[in-house]
GROMACS .gro file of N, CA and C in nm:
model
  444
    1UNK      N    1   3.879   4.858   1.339
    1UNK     CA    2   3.998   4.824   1.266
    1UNK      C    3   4.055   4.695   1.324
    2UNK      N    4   4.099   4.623   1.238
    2UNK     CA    5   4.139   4.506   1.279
    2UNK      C    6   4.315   4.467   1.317
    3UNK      N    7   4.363   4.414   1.392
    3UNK     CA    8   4.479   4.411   1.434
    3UNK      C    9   4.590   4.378   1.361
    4UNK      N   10   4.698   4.442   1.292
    4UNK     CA   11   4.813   4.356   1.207
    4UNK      C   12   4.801   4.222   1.182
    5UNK      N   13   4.836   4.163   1.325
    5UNK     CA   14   4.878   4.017   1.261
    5UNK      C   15   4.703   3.932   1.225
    6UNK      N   16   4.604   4.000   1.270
    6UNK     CA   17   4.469   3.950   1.208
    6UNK      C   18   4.499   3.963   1.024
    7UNK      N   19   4.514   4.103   1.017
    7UNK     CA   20   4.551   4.154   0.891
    7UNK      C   21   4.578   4.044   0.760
    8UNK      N   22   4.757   4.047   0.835
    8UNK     CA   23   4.779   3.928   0.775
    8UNK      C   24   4.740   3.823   0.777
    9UNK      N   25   4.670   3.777   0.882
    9UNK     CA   26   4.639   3.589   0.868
    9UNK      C   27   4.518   3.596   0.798
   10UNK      N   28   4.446   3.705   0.770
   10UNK     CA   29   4.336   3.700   0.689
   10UNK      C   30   4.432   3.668   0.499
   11UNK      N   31   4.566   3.771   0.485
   11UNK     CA   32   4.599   3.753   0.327
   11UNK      C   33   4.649   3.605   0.351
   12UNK      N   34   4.741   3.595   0.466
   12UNK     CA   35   4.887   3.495   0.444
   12UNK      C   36   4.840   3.328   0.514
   13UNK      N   37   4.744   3.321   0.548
   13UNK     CA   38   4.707   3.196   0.623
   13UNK      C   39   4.705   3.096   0.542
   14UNK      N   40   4.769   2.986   0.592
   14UNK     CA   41   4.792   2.859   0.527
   14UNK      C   42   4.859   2.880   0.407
   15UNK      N   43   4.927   2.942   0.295
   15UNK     CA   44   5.034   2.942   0.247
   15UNK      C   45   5.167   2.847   0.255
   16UNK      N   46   5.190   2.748   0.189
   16UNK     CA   47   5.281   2.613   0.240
   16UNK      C   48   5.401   2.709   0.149
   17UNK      N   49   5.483   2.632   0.132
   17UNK     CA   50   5.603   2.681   0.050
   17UNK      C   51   5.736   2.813   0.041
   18UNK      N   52   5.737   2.878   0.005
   18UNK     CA   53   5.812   2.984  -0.001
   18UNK      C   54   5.699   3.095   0.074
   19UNK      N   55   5.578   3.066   0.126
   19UNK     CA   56   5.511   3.149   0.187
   19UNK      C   57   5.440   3.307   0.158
   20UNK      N   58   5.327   3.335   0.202
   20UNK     CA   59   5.277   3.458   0.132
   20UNK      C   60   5.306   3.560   0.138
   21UNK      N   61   5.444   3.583   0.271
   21UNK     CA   62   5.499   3.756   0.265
   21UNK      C   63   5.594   3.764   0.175
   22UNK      N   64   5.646   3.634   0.076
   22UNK     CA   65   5.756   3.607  -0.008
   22UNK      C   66   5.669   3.632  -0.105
   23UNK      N   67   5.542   3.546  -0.136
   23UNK     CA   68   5.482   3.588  -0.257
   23UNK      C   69   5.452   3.708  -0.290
   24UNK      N   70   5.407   3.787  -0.178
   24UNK     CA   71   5.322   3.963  -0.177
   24UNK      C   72   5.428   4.013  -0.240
   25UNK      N   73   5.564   4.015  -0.165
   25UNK     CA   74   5.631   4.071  -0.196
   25UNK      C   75   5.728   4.129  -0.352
   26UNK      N   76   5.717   3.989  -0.376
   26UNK     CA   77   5.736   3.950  -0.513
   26UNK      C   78   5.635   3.973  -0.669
   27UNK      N   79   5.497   3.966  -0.574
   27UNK     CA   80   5.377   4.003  -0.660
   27UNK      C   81   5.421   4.107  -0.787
   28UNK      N   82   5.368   4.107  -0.915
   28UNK     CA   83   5.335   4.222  -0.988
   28UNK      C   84   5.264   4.278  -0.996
   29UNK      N   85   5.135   4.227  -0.890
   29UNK     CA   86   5.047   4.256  -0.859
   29UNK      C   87   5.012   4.303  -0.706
   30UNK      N   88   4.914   4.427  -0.696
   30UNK     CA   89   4.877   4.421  -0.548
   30UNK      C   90   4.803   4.337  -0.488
   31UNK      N   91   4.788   4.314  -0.383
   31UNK     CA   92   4.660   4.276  -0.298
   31UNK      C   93   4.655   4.351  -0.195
   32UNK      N   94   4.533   4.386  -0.172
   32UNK     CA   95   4.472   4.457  -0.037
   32UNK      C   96   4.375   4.423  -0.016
   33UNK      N   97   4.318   4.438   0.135
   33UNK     CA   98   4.230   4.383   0.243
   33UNK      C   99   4.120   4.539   0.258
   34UNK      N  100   4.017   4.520   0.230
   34UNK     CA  101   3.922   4.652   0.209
   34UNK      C  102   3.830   4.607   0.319
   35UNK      N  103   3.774   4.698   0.408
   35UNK     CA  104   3.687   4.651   0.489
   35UNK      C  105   3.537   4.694   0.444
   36UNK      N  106   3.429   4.688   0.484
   36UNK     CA  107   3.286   4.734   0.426
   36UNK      C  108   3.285   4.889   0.449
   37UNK      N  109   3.355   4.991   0.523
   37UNK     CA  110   3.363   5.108   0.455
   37UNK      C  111   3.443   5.181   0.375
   38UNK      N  112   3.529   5.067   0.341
   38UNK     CA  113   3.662   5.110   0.232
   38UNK      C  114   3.745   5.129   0.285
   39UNK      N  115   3.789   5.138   0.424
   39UNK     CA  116   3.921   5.162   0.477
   39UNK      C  117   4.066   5.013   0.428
   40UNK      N  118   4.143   5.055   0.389
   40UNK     CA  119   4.264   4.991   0.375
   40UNK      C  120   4.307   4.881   0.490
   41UNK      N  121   4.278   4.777   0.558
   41UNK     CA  122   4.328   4.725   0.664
   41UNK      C  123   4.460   4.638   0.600
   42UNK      N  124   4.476   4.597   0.501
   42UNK     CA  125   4.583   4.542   0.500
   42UNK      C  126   4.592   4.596   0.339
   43UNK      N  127   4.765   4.684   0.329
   43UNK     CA  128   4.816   4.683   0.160
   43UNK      C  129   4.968   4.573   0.174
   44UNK      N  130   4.935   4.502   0.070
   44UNK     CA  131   5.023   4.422   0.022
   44UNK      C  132   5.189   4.547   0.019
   45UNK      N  133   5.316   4.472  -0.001
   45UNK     CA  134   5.430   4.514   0.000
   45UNK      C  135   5.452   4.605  -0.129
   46UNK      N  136   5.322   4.527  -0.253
   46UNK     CA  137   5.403   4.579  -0.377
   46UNK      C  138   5.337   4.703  -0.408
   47UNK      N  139   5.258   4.735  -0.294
   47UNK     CA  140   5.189   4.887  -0.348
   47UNK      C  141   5.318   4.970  -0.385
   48UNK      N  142   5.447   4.967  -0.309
   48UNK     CA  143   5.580   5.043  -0.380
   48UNK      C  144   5.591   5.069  -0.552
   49UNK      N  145   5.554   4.933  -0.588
   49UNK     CA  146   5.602   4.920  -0.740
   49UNK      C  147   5.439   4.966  -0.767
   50UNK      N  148   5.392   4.902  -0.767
   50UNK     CA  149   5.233   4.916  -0.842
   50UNK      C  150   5.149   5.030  -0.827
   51UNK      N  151   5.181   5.137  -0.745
   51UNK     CA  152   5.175   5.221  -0.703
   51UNK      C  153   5.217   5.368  -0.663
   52UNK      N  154   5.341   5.284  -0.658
   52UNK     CA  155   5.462   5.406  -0.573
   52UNK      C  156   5.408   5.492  -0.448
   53UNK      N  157   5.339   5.397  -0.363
   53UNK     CA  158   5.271   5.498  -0.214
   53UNK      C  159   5.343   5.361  -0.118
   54UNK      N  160   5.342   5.467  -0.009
   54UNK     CA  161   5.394   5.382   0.100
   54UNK      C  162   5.333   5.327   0.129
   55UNK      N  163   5.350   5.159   0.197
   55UNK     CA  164   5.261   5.069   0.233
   55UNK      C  165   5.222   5.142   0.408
   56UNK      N  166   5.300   5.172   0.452
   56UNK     CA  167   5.224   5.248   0.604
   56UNK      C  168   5.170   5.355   0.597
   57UNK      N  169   5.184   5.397   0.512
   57UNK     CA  170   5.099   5.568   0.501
   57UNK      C  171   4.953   5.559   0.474
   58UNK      N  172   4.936   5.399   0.338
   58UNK     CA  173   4.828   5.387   0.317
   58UNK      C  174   4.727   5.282   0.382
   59UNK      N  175   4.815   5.192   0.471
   59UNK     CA  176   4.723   5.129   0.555
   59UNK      C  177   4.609   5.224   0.696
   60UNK      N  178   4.479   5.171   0.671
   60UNK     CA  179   4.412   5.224   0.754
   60UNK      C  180   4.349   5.349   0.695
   61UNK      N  181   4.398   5.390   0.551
   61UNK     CA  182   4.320   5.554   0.489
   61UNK      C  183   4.192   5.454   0.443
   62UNK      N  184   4.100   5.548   0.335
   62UNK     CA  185   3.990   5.504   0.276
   62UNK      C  186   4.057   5.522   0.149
   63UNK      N  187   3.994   5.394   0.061
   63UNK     CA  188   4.017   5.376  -0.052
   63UNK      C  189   3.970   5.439  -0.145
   64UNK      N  190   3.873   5.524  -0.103
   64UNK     CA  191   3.797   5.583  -0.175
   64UNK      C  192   3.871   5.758  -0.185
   65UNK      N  193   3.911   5.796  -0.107
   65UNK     CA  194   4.045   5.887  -0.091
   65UNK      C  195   4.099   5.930  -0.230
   66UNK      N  196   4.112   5.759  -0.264
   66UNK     CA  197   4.271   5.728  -0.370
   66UNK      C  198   4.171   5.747  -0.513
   67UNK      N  199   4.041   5.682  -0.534
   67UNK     CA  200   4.007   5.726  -0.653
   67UNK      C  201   3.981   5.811  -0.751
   68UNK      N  202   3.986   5.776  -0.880
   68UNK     CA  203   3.916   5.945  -0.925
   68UNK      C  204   3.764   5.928  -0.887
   69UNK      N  205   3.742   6.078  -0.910
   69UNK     CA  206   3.586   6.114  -0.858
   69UNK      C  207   3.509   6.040  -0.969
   70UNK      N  208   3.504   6.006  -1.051
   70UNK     CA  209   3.404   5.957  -1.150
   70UNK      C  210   3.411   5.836  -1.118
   71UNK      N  211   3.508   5.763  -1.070
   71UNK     CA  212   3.496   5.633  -0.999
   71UNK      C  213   3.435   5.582  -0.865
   72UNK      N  214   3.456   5.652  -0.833
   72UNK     CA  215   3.433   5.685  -0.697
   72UNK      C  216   3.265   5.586  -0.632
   73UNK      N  217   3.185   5.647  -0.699
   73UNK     CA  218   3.019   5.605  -0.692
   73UNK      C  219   2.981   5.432  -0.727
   74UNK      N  220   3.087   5.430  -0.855
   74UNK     CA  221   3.118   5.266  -0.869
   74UNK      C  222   3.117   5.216  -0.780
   75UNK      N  223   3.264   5.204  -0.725
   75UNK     CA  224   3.344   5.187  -0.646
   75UNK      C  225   3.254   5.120  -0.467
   76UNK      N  226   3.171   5.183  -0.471
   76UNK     CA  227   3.100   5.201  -0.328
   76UNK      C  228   3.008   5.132  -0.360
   77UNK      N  229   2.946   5.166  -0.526
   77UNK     CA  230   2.847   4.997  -0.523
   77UNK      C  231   2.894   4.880  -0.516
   78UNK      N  232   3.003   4.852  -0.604
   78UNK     CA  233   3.041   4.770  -0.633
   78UNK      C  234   3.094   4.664  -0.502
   79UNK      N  235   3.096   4.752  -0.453
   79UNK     CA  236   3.245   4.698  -0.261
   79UNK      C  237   3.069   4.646  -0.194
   80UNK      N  238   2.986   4.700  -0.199
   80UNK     CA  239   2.892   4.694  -0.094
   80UNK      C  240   2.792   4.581  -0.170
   81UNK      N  241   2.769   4.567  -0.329
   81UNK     CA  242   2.724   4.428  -0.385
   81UNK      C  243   2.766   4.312  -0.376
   82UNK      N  244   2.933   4.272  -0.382
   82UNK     CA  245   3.013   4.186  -0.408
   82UNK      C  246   2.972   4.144  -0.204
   83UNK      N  247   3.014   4.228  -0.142
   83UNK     CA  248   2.995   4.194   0.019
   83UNK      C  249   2.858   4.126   0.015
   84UNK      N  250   2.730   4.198  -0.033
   84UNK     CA  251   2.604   4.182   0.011
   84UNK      C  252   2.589   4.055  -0.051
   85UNK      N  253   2.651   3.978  -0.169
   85UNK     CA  254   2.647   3.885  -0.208
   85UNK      C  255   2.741   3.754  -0.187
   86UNK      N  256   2.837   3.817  -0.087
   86UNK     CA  257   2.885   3.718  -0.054
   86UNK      C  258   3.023   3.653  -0.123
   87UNK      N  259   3.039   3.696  -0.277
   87UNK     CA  260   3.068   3.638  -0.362
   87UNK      C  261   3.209   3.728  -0.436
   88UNK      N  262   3.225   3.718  -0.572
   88UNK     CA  263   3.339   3.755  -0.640
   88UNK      C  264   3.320   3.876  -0.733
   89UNK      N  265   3.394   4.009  -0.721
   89UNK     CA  266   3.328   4.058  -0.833
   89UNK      C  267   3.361   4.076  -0.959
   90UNK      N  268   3.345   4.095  -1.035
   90UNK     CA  269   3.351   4.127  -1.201
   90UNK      C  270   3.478   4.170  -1.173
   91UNK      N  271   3.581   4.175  -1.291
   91UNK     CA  272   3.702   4.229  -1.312
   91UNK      C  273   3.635   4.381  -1.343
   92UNK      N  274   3.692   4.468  -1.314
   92UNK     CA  275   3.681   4.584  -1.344
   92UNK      C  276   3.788   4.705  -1.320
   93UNK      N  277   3.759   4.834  -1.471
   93UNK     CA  278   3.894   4.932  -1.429
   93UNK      C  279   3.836   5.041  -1.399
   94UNK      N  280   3.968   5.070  -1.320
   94UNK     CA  281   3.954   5.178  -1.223
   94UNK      C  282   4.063   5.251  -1.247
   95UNK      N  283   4.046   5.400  -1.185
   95UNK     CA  284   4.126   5.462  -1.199
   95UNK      C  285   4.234   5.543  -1.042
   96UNK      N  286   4.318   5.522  -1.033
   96UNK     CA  287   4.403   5.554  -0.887
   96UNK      C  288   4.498   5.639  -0.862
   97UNK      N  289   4.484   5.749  -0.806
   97UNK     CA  290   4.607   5.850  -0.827
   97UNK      C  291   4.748   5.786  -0.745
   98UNK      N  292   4.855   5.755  -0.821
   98UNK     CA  293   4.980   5.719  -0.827
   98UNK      C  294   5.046   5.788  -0.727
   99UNK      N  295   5.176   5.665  -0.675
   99UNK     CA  296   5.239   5.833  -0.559
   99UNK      C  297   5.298   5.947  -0.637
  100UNK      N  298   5.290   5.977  -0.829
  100UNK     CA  299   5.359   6.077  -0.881
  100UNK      C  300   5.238   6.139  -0.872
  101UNK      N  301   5.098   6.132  -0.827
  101UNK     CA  302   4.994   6.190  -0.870
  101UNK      C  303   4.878   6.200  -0.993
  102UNK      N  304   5.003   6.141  -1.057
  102UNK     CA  305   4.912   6.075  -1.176
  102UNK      C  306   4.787   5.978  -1.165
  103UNK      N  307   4.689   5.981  -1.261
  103UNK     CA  308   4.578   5.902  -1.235
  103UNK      C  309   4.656   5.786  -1.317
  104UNK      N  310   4.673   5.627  -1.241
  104UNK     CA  311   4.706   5.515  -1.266
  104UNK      C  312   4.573   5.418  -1.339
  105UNK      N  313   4.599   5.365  -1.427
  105UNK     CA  314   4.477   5.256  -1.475
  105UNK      C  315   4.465   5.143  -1.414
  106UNK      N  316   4.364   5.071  -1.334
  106UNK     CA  317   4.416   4.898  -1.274
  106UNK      C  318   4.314   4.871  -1.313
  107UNK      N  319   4.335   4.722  -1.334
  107UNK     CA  320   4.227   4.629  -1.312
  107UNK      C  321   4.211   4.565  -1.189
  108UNK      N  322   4.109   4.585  -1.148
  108UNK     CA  323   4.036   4.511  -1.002
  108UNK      C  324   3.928   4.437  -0.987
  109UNK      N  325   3.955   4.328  -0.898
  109UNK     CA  326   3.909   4.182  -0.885
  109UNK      C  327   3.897   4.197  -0.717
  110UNK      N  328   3.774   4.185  -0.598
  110UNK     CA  329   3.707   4.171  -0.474
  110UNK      C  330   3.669   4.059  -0.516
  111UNK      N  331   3.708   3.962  -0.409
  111UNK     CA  332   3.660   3.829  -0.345
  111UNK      C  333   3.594   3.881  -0.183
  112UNK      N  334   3.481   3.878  -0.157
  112UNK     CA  335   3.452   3.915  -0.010
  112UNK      C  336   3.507   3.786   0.051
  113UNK      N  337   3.512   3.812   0.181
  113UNK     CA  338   3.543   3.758   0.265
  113UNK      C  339   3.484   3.774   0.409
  114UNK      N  340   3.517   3.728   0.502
  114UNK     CA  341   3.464   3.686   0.643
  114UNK      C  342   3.539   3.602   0.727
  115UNK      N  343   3.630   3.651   0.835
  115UNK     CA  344   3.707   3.545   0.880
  115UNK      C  345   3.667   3.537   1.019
  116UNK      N  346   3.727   3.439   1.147
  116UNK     CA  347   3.656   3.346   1.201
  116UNK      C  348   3.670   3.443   1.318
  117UNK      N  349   3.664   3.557   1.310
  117UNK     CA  350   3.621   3.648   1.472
  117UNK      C  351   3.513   3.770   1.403
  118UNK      N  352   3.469   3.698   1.207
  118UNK     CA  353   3.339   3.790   1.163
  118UNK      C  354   3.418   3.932   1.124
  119UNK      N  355   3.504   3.956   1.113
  119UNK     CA  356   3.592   4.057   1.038
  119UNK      C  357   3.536   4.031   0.864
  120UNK      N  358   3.455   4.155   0.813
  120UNK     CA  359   3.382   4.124   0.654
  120UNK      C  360   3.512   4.206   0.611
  121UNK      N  361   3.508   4.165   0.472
  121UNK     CA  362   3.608   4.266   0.371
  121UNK      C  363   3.580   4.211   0.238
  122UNK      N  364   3.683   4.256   0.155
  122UNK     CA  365   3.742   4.204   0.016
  122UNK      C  366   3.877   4.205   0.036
  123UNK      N  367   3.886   4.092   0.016
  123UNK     CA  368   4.039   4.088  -0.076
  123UNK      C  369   3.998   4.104  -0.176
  124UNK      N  370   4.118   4.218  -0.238
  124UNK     CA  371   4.088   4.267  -0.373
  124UNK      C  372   4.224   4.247  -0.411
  125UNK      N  373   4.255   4.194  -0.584
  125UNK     CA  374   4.361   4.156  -0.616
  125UNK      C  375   4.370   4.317  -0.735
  126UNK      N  376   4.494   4.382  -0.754
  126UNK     CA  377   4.501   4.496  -0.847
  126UNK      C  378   4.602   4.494  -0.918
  127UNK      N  379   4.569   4.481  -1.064
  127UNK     CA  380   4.662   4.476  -1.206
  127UNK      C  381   4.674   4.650  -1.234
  128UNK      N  382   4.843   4.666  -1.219
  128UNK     CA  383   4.849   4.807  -1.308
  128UNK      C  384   4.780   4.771  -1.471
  129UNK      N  385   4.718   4.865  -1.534
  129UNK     CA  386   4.731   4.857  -1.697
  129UNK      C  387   4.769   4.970  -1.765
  130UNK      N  388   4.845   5.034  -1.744
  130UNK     CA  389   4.925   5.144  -1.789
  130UNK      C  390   4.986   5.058  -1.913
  131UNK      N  391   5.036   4.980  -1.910
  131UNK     CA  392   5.114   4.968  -2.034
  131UNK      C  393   5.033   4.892  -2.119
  132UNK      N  394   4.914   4.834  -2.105
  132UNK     CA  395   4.799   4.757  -2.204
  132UNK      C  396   4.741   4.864  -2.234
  133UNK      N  397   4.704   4.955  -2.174
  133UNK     CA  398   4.640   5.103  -2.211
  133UNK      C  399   4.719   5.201  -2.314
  134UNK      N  400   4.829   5.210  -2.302
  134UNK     CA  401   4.937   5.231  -2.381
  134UNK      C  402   4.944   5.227  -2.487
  135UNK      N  403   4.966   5.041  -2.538
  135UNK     CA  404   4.914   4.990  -2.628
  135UNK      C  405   4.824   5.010  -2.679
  136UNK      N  406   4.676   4.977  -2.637
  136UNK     CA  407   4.540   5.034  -2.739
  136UNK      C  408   4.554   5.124  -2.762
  137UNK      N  409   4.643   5.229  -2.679
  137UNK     CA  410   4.597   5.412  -2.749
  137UNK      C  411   4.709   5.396  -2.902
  138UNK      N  412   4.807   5.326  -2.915
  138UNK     CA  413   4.898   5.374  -3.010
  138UNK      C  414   4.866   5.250  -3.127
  139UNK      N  415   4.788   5.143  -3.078
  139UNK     CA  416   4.738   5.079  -3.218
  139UNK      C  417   4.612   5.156  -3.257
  140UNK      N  418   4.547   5.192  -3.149
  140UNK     CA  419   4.411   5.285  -3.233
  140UNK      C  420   4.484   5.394  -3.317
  141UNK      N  421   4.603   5.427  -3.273
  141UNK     CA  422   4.650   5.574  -3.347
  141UNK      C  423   4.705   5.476  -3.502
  142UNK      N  424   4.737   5.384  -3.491
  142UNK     CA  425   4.810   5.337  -3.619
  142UNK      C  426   4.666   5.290  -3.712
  143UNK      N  427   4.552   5.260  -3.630
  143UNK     CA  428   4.448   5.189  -3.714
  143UNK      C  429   4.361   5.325  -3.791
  144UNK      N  430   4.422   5.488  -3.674
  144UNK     CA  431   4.345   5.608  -3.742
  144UNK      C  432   4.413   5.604  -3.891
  145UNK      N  433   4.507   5.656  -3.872
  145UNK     CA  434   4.644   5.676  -3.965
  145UNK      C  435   4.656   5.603  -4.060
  146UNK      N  436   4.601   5.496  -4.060
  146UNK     CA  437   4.593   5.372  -4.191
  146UNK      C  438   4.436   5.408  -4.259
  147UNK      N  439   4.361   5.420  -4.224
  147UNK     CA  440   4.273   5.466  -4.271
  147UNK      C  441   4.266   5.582  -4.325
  148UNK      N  442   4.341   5.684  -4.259
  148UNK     CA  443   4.334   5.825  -4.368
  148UNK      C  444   4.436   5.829  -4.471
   0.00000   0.00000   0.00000
């Protein structure tokens, strides 16, 4: 496990301006720091909103914990391709149990990474879509309904 302020200088390094614990914070979006066995080393501030789980409760669990089970198998390829390649992965949704318990919809985006004491991960950037999901279910319901 890697040390807090590593943590951060892996999200917040070089950031000029109003700075990246201002941006995280502000985010509508999450970011978190995934290491190559899925453990959580760094959750962004806005897991509160985007989430509703505590940012200390969930630093340091496995991410894999948080998914649904049908995701789950993805999830572990996907973290261990994007690493093995070095590279960015596909946008993709997932599903995350919420701090109400509810299964949450996101979209998720891993950039691997590697920083300069060889610490591997993803930064992974995470879009709630609860309310785009929302949407398709109640225009598909208007596109049933027009048709019958």
């Amino acid at each position: 496990m890697i040390s807090r302020r590593k943590r951060v200088a892996v999200i917040g390094g070089g950031v000029a301006g109003l700075g990246a614990a201002w941006a995280l914070r502000h985010s509508a979006d999450l970011v978190v720091f995934v290491d190559p066995d899925g453990r959580l080393e760094f959750v962004g501030p806005s897991v509160a909103t985007v989430l509703g789980h505590d940012r200390d409760a969930l630093t340091g669990s496995v991410v894999f914990d948080l998914m649904h089970p049908d995701d789950v198998d993805l999830v572990r390829a996907q973290l261990a391709a994007t690493l093995d390649a070095d590279g960015r992965s596909d946008s993709s949704r997932r599903r995350v149990r919420a701090g109400t318990g509810l299964w949450k919809p996101l979209e998720v985006v891993g950039v691997a990474h590697c920083d300069r004491s060889g610490a591997r991960g993803l930064v992974v950037s995470v879009r709630d879509r609860s309310r785009e999901e929302e949407a398709e279910r109640a225009a598909a319901e208007l596109d049933e309904r027009a048709r019958n």
